[in-house]
Amino acid sequence: TQSSEVANIARRARKRACVSDLCHADWPTGRGANQSKISAGGPKVQERVLVVDHDGSMRQAIASVLVTAGYIAVQAADAEAAMAALEAEPIDLVVLDYILAGKSCITLCDAIRRSSFGVDLPILVVSAASDGASQRAAIEAGADDFLTKPVHRGELLLRIRSLLQFRRMRQELAA
């Protein structure tokens, strides 16, 4: 029908806007002085970020931003692939879309937190939903932070850098 065609066109336009916002520079994007101070005294190790999103173009856009900023991006299209990636290799942070195929973001957050590798693993949820209920549900399920789409590249990198810095400080205190 015509109304469903209009809805599909609007949905595609919103998706293009979300992806294009990741490609525009509007915030500082480099891994700044704060990070180099924390990792001073040894070689810089590339941190691994798992990007979980059912939308391949959004997943690839976020991964490209991460790789450009010096991170290693690991990608997963759904909760099962995300858990397999987390079990297969060390991951330093998860960027998780709120809408997933199969299991929900909430279920995946909870599964990560209950696993041996997910106790101190930072989780950043990204969502098109800007309502407080979605944010609250994600945080209650174990997410550390929440960004609303469209996500701006600089803000995404700033939040990731902050979450990783906080994780490193917690690990240093525990050692």
mmCIF file of C-alpha atoms in Angstrom:
data_model
loop_
_atom_site.group_PDB
_atom_site.id
_atom_site.type_symbol
_atom_site.label_atom_id
_atom_site.label_comp_id
_atom_site.label_asym_id
_atom_site.label_seq_id
_atom_site.Cartn_x
_atom_site.Cartn_y
_atom_site.Cartn_z
ATOM 1 C CA THR A 1 0.000 0.000 0.000
ATOM 2 C CA GLN A 2 0.981 3.599 -0.403
ATOM 3 C CA SER A 3 1.236 4.276 3.335
ATOM 4 C CA SER A 4 3.612 1.342 3.872
ATOM 5 C CA GLU A 5 5.724 2.513 0.939
ATOM 6 C CA VAL A 6 5.949 5.999 2.483
ATOM 7 C CA ALA A 7 6.879 4.439 5.838
ATOM 8 C CA ASN A 8 9.644 2.378 4.162
ATOM 9 C CA ILE A 9 11.024 5.470 2.412
ATOM 10 C CA ALA A 10 11.028 7.385 5.715
ATOM 11 C CA ARG A 11 12.762 4.480 7.501
ATOM 12 C CA ARG A 12 15.484 4.308 4.816
ATOM 13 C CA ALA A 13 15.990 8.090 5.044
ATOM 14 C CA ARG A 14 16.406 7.891 8.847
ATOM 15 C CA LYS A 15 18.917 5.041 8.459
ATOM 16 C CA ARG A 16 20.935 7.041 5.886
ATOM 17 C CA ALA A 17 20.923 10.030 8.266
ATOM 18 C CA CYS A 18 22.192 7.857 11.139
ATOM 19 C CA VAL A 19 24.997 6.401 9.030
ATOM 20 C CA SER A 20 25.941 9.747 7.484
ATOM 21 C CA ASP A 21 26.155 11.412 10.909
ATOM 22 C CA LEU A 22 28.880 8.919 11.798
ATOM 23 C CA CYS A 23 30.887 10.076 8.793
ATOM 24 C CA HIS A 24 30.843 13.809 9.536
ATOM 25 C CA ALA A 25 33.343 15.474 11.811
ATOM 26 C CA ASP A 26 31.608 17.532 14.461
ATOM 27 C CA TRP A 27 33.462 16.491 17.617
ATOM 28 C CA PRO A 28 37.179 15.888 18.208
ATOM 29 C CA THR A 29 37.880 12.319 17.123
ATOM 30 C CA GLY A 30 41.444 11.428 18.015
ATOM 31 C CA ARG A 31 42.462 9.309 20.951
ATOM 32 C CA GLY A 32 43.473 12.256 23.080
ATOM 33 C CA ALA A 33 46.063 13.143 25.652
ATOM 34 C CA ASN A 34 44.059 11.656 28.507
ATOM 35 C CA GLN A 35 44.427 8.174 27.070
ATOM 36 C CA SER A 36 48.141 8.528 26.393
ATOM 37 C CA LYS A 37 48.687 9.580 30.023
ATOM 38 C CA ILE A 38 46.944 6.470 31.273
ATOM 39 C CA SER A 39 48.812 4.078 29.011
ATOM 40 C CA ALA A 40 52.197 5.785 29.396
ATOM 41 C CA GLY A 41 55.021 3.510 30.461
ATOM 42 C CA GLY A 42 54.411 0.724 27.988
ATOM 43 C CA PRO A 43 53.506 0.052 24.404
ATOM 44 C CA LYS A 44 50.006 1.097 23.373
ATOM 45 C CA VAL A 45 47.809 -1.924 22.884
ATOM 46 C CA GLN A 46 44.959 -1.676 20.433
ATOM 47 C CA GLU A 47 41.685 -2.149 22.200
ATOM 48 C CA ARG A 48 39.067 -4.469 20.734
ATOM 49 C CA VAL A 49 35.503 -3.225 20.392
ATOM 50 C CA LEU A 50 32.648 -5.574 19.525
ATOM 51 C CA VAL A 51 29.956 -3.879 17.412
ATOM 52 C CA VAL A 52 26.596 -5.685 17.550
ATOM 53 C CA ASP A 53 23.905 -4.441 15.173
ATOM 54 C CA HIS A 54 21.403 -6.241 12.957
ATOM 55 C CA ASP A 55 21.754 -3.481 10.353
ATOM 56 C CA GLY A 56 24.873 -4.226 8.311
ATOM 57 C CA SER A 57 25.349 -0.660 7.049
ATOM 58 C CA MET A 58 25.154 0.802 10.550
ATOM 59 C CA ARG A 59 27.438 -1.928 11.933
ATOM 60 C CA GLN A 60 29.984 -1.246 9.180
ATOM 61 C CA ALA A 61 29.779 2.543 9.680
ATOM 62 C CA ILE A 62 30.485 2.228 13.404
ATOM 63 C CA ALA A 63 33.296 -0.269 12.730
ATOM 64 C CA SER A 64 34.871 2.123 10.204
ATOM 65 C CA VAL A 65 34.814 4.981 12.718
ATOM 66 C CA LEU A 66 36.456 2.726 15.308
ATOM 67 C CA VAL A 67 39.178 1.464 12.964
ATOM 68 C CA THR A 68 39.941 5.019 11.825
ATOM 69 C CA ALA A 69 40.334 5.996 15.487
ATOM 70 C CA GLY A 70 42.804 3.165 16.111
ATOM 71 C CA TYR A 71 40.590 0.482 17.622
ATOM 72 C CA ILE A 72 40.157 -3.076 16.422
ATOM 73 C CA ALA A 73 36.503 -3.562 15.439
ATOM 74 C CA VAL A 74 34.906 -6.998 15.702
ATOM 75 C CA GLN A 75 31.422 -7.274 14.222
ATOM 76 C CA ALA A 76 28.380 -9.387 15.040
ATOM 77 C CA ALA A 77 24.899 -9.269 13.512
ATOM 78 C CA ASP A 78 22.994 -10.853 16.404
ATOM 79 C CA ALA A 79 23.187 -11.963 20.028
ATOM 80 C CA GLU A 80 24.425 -15.466 19.237
ATOM 81 C CA ALA A 81 27.286 -14.170 17.083
ATOM 82 C CA ALA A 82 28.109 -11.604 19.775
ATOM 83 C CA MET A 83 28.356 -14.243 22.501
ATOM 84 C CA ALA A 84 30.489 -16.419 20.225
ATOM 85 C CA ALA A 85 32.861 -13.494 19.580
ATOM 86 C CA LEU A 86 33.055 -12.704 23.296
ATOM 87 C CA GLU A 87 33.897 -16.319 24.102
ATOM 88 C CA ALA A 88 36.441 -16.603 21.263
ATOM 89 C CA GLU A 89 38.634 -13.560 21.898
ATOM 90 C CA PRO A 90 39.242 -10.854 24.489
ATOM 91 C CA ILE A 91 36.986 -7.844 23.919
ATOM 92 C CA ASP A 92 37.481 -4.526 25.718
ATOM 93 C CA LEU A 93 34.079 -2.922 25.065
ATOM 94 C CA VAL A 94 30.739 -3.722 23.408
ATOM 95 C CA VAL A 95 28.727 -1.278 21.285
ATOM 96 C CA LEU A 96 25.258 -2.795 21.178
ATOM 97 C CA ASP A 97 22.230 -1.732 19.151
ATOM 98 C CA TYR A 98 19.018 -1.749 21.169
ATOM 99 C CA ILE A 99 17.101 -3.546 18.398
ATOM 100 C CA LEU A 100 18.517 -6.970 17.563
ATOM 101 C CA ALA A 101 17.298 -9.915 15.525
ATOM 102 C CA GLY A 102 16.522 -12.888 17.763
ATOM 103 C CA LYS A 103 17.387 -12.163 21.387
ATOM 104 C CA SER A 104 16.814 -8.648 22.666
ATOM 105 C CA CYS A 105 19.492 -6.177 23.703
ATOM 106 C CA ILE A 106 18.255 -6.548 27.267
ATOM 107 C CA THR A 107 18.678 -10.335 27.179
ATOM 108 C CA LEU A 108 22.161 -9.995 25.664
ATOM 109 C CA CYS A 109 23.258 -7.403 28.268
ATOM 110 C CA ASP A 110 22.075 -9.707 31.020
ATOM 111 C CA ALA A 111 23.856 -12.721 29.462
ATOM 112 C CA ILE A 112 27.103 -10.753 29.152
ATOM 113 C CA ARG A 113 26.930 -9.595 32.772
ATOM 114 C CA ARG A 114 26.301 -13.147 34.006
ATOM 115 C CA SER A 115 29.277 -14.543 32.058
ATOM 116 C CA SER A 116 32.792 -14.792 33.462
ATOM 117 C CA PHE A 117 34.162 -12.362 30.850
ATOM 118 C CA GLY A 118 31.427 -9.739 31.184
ATOM 119 C CA VAL A 119 31.607 -8.652 34.791
ATOM 120 C CA ASP A 120 33.681 -5.539 34.052
ATOM 121 C CA LEU A 121 33.142 -5.329 30.279
ATOM 122 C CA PRO A 122 31.806 -1.872 29.335
ATOM 123 C CA ILE A 123 28.588 -1.961 27.289
ATOM 124 C CA LEU A 124 27.430 1.064 25.293
ATOM 125 C CA VAL A 125 23.883 0.748 23.943
ATOM 126 C CA VAL A 126 22.920 2.705 20.832
ATOM 127 C CA SER A 127 19.252 3.180 19.982
ATOM 128 C CA ALA A 128 16.883 5.115 17.767
ATOM 129 C CA ALA A 129 14.482 5.177 20.724
ATOM 130 C CA SER A 130 14.943 8.279 22.822
ATOM 131 C CA ASP A 131 12.378 7.427 25.467
ATOM 132 C CA GLY A 132 13.429 7.081 29.064
ATOM 133 C CA ALA A 133 11.970 3.567 29.317
ATOM 134 C CA SER A 134 14.445 2.155 26.757
ATOM 135 C CA GLN A 135 17.373 3.864 28.443
ATOM 136 C CA ARG A 136 16.286 2.694 31.875
ATOM 137 C CA ALA A 137 15.762 -0.899 30.679
ATOM 138 C CA ALA A 138 19.225 -1.001 29.063
ATOM 139 C CA ILE A 139 20.980 0.425 32.123
ATOM 140 C CA GLU A 140 19.081 -1.900 34.474
ATOM 141 C CA ALA A 141 20.105 -4.869 32.294
ATOM 142 C CA GLY A 142 23.773 -3.968 32.683
ATOM 143 C CA ALA A 143 24.608 -1.337 30.055
ATOM 144 C CA ASP A 144 27.080 1.303 31.212
ATOM 145 C CA ASP A 145 25.994 4.058 28.838
ATOM 146 C CA PHE A 146 23.327 4.846 26.247
ATOM 147 C CA LEU A 147 23.486 6.919 23.053
ATOM 148 C CA THR A 148 20.509 7.935 20.938
ATOM 149 C CA LYS A 149 20.710 7.766 17.134
ATOM 150 C CA PRO A 150 21.702 9.559 15.089
ATOM 151 C CA VAL A 151 25.075 8.991 16.712
ATOM 152 C CA HIS A 152 27.746 11.575 16.019
ATOM 153 C CA ARG A 153 31.214 10.182 15.440
ATOM 154 C CA GLY A 154 32.951 12.372 17.978
ATOM 155 C CA GLU A 155 30.450 11.677 20.718
ATOM 156 C CA LEU A 156 30.647 7.937 20.043
ATOM 157 C CA LEU A 157 34.438 8.007 20.330
ATOM 158 C CA LEU A 158 34.318 10.206 23.414
ATOM 159 C CA ARG A 159 31.970 7.793 25.211
ATOM 160 C CA ILE A 160 34.048 4.772 24.164
ATOM 161 C CA ARG A 161 37.269 6.402 25.326
ATOM 162 C CA SER A 162 35.668 7.340 28.639
ATOM 163 C CA LEU A 163 34.272 3.837 29.271
ATOM 164 C CA LEU A 164 37.618 2.219 28.422
ATOM 165 C CA GLN A 165 39.492 4.662 30.655
ATOM 166 C CA PHE A 166 37.135 3.900 33.538
ATOM 167 C CA ARG A 167 37.621 0.156 32.967
ATOM 168 C CA ARG A 168 41.424 0.506 33.022
ATOM 169 C CA MET A 169 41.278 2.486 36.259
ATOM 170 C CA ARG A 170 39.034 -0.165 37.892
ATOM 171 C CA GLN A 171 41.448 -2.891 36.788
ATOM 172 C CA GLU A 172 44.438 -0.981 38.168
ATOM 173 C CA LEU A 173 42.683 -0.522 41.512
ATOM 174 C CA ALA A 174 41.817 -4.220 41.665
ATOM 175 C CA ALA A 175 45.409 -5.269 40.947
#
